[in-house]
């Protein structure tokens, strides 16, 4: 396979700025960012509020258009109005607030909304809706009203709505920020499963524990990419992360302390499971 | 309390009424409403009550659930009743302070109250037995002929879909904001009308801000899901008239005929 | 200042077919100056319980005694209760409504019927407590602030009522790690300076373990467990069976124990865990 075809998303020197109401001054939110996303990968983008991570996500989905540089999704320039629907169908998006992205008062009708917009044949929509609801374990709730569901369930419906559009990539914009721990676990479980089924996942989050599940972590701060690598590589920069007001998972913190104490903890100990495995070697 | 409102809510079910084509139900409800205004004698209402009771029975929506929906509008019913009671002149049967209660007043007030109750129950039956999405689909279809003269039928239907979706959310939000302001010592229960109206500001401002935030988020989420107006859209469920719809149509026509007959011949 | 909750029961829609028992015979005591954590998953009765402490809900049965006064008793006015017990709801920034930060914070004190001078004094004090510079923020619109700042304004609005008991329902929900830390630090600081009782409802077990003197565990409308964080988090199996998380450190030690590595229960502090693990590795102890 050639390297070119594997790259689902290419971001080249992206610059984005919001204009003030008077139209004169502008805040640069994204400042010359470039990276590629490979097909089938799982990338976590981390940064504190105002770091530009959500703005970046919206640029990939053509909800926002670059002020400078370019974003290509499956080869389509997001600025090209001809292909805007191809871009959005390829790279679906799930937002933070589960309530404010569900259109219909019946679960299955909401899931059908995307495919309907794409003009898919009714019989195929039916099939896709059923499959998507099964994929998020919400088949039983197809006829329920969204406001009767828990936050985690609502967010899974929102995910099903995107899955039914058959995207190659799903961008999750802080999907668990408003959920309780149970909802958070449910949603992360679904994200993992979707990735295993071959969907390219971009997860915007500020939870380091969630980032540990990805195979690539990008740290953003003041509109720029500060760190980019595997979770191991990124978490090994503990001090820099703290300077950017980001924490590290407990296991990483503990591993760092143990290394300072002279214990040779391998670099891949980045979550509790691996830490437990490591300690058990001394049993 | 605020969540008890069933008006505009859907009661899931699989009755014959639930399965009727939404278009026939909308037209039926419109005809029913017109009939209520055609009827000018109690005997006509008696017939309407029987028909309505039969439909409720068939729909399998619990009566209790329907009546609960009446609670919030109870005030309006009482208000119209009292208004009619005092405002109609005729043979005086009782006097309260400076108001006269007339025989005609009692008749008129009772008549209007029954009409209002039948109107509300009948039209809530439409929303209780029809999925909101089908309801808006039905409206979209019925309005389609008018789009030739510039009526944005799809956009109207979409707006209604979203409004229906967010009614419960906004009610919940209202409940939350009220409690939060109460915790800050706000008092919504005492004082004169002017004071109470002023106390609404701490509820209404956050509520409007919420609504705008929802609108903004929704617009973005819909765009992300490739919403681009109604032109190229398909629908998961298409509407087709069935035999039951034809029967329903005949029954509705019969009801209308009966109402006219009552007015003309009795 | 102390709180006694005795046999508190609350039934929603009693007598109707959809009646539901939200609180079932809940009893606990809170001592003067305590920082109390309340944990339990969504729907466990936490929020029904805290709304009782503030008089927003009336108990079906039982009593709530704050500083010797029974809140459920006859002749206790709502204003009296709210002077004593302040409640900050989840996402409190959604309740802001005034044109300026100062006016919004003044809403509560005004409702208490205080005079102008006292109100101004309290607004300044509350802003100082939530670490918002008065000169910089007082005349700003609350809607022009960042998420974390809005939340501070909302918390200040309750603090300005000078409650002896401050209840916070998930005060850090939805905040990023930095704002999360800042808000928590601020709450601890307020607790220290105001010498109030703080009731802290949270899903974040790390925060609860670290900050609280006492923890109440709610499940199915009952208060199933109470004690110091050490006592409560020692009951790992019970908490897990209720679908609750453990603090990260406790969770790790629990997993180690499952694998046969002997570790003490109820440890949540990373310094302590570091020492335990170092000892273990260096000692090369074997349990078999």
Coordinates of N, CA, C and O in Angstrom, one line a residue, chain A residues 89 108 111-116 118-133 142 160 163-166, chain B residues 234-238:
Chain A
X89 N -19.7 13.6 5.1 CA -20.2 12.3 5.2 C -19.0 11.4 5.5 O -19.1 10.4 6.2
X108 N -35.2 6.3 16.8 CA -34.8 5.8 15.5 C -35.0 6.8 14.4 O -34.2 6.8 13.4
X111 N -31.8 8.8 14.4 CA -30.7 8.0 13.7 C -30.9 8.1 12.2 O -29.9 8.1 11.5
X112 N -32.1 8.1 11.7 CA -32.4 8.2 10.3 C -32.1 9.5 9.7 O -31.9 9.6 8.4
X113 N -32.0 10.6 10.5 CA -31.8 11.9 10.0 C -30.7 12.1 9.0 O -30.8 12.7 7.9
X114 N -29.5 11.6 9.4 CA -28.3 11.7 8.5 C -28.5 11.1 7.2 O -28.4 11.7 6.1
X115 N -28.8 9.8 7.2 CA -29.0 9.1 5.9 C -30.1 9.7 5.0 O -30.0 9.8 3.8
X116 N -31.1 10.2 5.7 CA -32.2 10.9 4.9 C -31.6 12.1 4.2 O -32.0 12.4 3.1
X118 N -28.7 12.5 3.2 CA -27.8 12.0 2.1 C -28.6 11.5 0.9 O -28.1 11.1 -0.1
X119 N -29.9 11.4 1.1 CA -30.8 10.9 0.0 C -30.7 9.4 -0.2 O -30.9 8.9 -1.3
X120 N -30.4 8.6 0.9 CA -30.3 7.2 0.8 C -31.7 6.6 0.6 O -32.7 7.1 1.1
X121 N -31.8 5.5 -0.1 CA -33.0 4.8 -0.4 C -33.7 4.3 0.9 O -33.0 3.8 1.8
X122 N -35.0 4.5 1.1 CA -35.7 4.2 2.4 C -35.4 2.8 2.9 O -35.2 2.7 4.1
X123 N -35.4 1.8 2.1 CA -35.2 0.4 2.6 C -33.8 0.3 3.2 O -33.6 -0.3 4.3
X124 N -32.8 1.0 2.6 CA -31.5 0.9 3.1 C -31.3 1.7 4.4 O -30.6 1.4 5.3
X125 N -32.0 2.8 4.4 CA -32.0 3.7 5.7 C -32.4 2.8 6.8 O -31.8 2.7 7.9
X126 N -33.6 2.1 6.7 CA -34.1 1.2 7.7 C -33.0 0.3 8.2 O -32.8 0.1 9.4
X127 N -32.3 -0.4 7.3 CA -31.3 -1.3 7.6 C -30.1 -0.7 8.3 O -29.7 -1.2 9.4
X128 N -29.7 0.5 7.8 CA -28.6 1.2 8.5 C -29.0 1.6 9.9 O -28.1 1.6 10.8
X129 N -30.2 2.1 10.1 CA -30.6 2.6 11.4 C -30.6 1.4 12.4 O -30.1 1.5 13.5
X130 N -31.1 0.3 11.9 CA -31.1 -0.9 12.8 C -29.7 -1.3 13.2 O -29.4 -1.6 14.3
X131 N -28.8 -1.4 12.2 CA -27.5 -1.7 12.4 C -26.8 -0.8 13.4 O -26.0 -1.1 14.3
X132 N -27.0 0.5 13.1 CA -26.3 1.6 13.9 C -26.8 1.5 15.4 O -26.0 1.6 16.3
X133 N -28.1 1.3 15.6 CA -28.6 1.2 16.9 C -28.0 0.0 17.6 O -27.7 0.0 18.8
X142 N -35.3 2.0 20.5 CA -35.6 2.6 19.2 C -36.8 3.5 19.2 O -36.8 4.5 18.5
X160 N -24.9 6.8 17.1 CA -25.6 5.9 16.1 C -26.0 6.8 14.9 O -25.9 6.3 13.8
X163 N -23.0 7.0 12.8 CA -22.6 5.7 12.3 C -23.5 5.3 11.1 O -23.0 4.8 10.1
X164 N -24.8 5.7 11.2 CA -25.7 5.4 10.1 C -25.4 6.1 8.8 O -25.9 5.7 7.7
X165 N -24.5 7.1 8.9 CA -24.1 7.8 7.7 C -22.9 7.1 7.0 O -22.4 7.6 6.0
X166 N -22.5 6.0 7.6 CA -21.4 5.2 7.1 C -20.1 6.1 6.9 O -19.6 6.1 5.8
Chain B
X234 N -34.5 12.0 1.4 CA -35.4 10.8 1.3 C -36.0 10.6 2.8 O -35.5 11.2 3.7
X235 N -37.0 9.8 2.9 CA -37.5 9.5 4.2 C -37.4 8.0 4.5 O -37.7 7.2 3.6
X236 N -37.1 7.6 5.8 CA -37.1 6.2 6.1 C -38.4 5.6 6.0 O -38.6 4.5 5.4
X237 N -39.5 6.3 6.4 CA -40.8 5.7 6.3 C -41.6 6.6 5.4 O -41.7 7.8 5.5
X238 N -42.2 5.9 4.3 CA -43.0 6.7 3.4 C -44.5 6.5 3.8 O -44.8 5.5 4.4

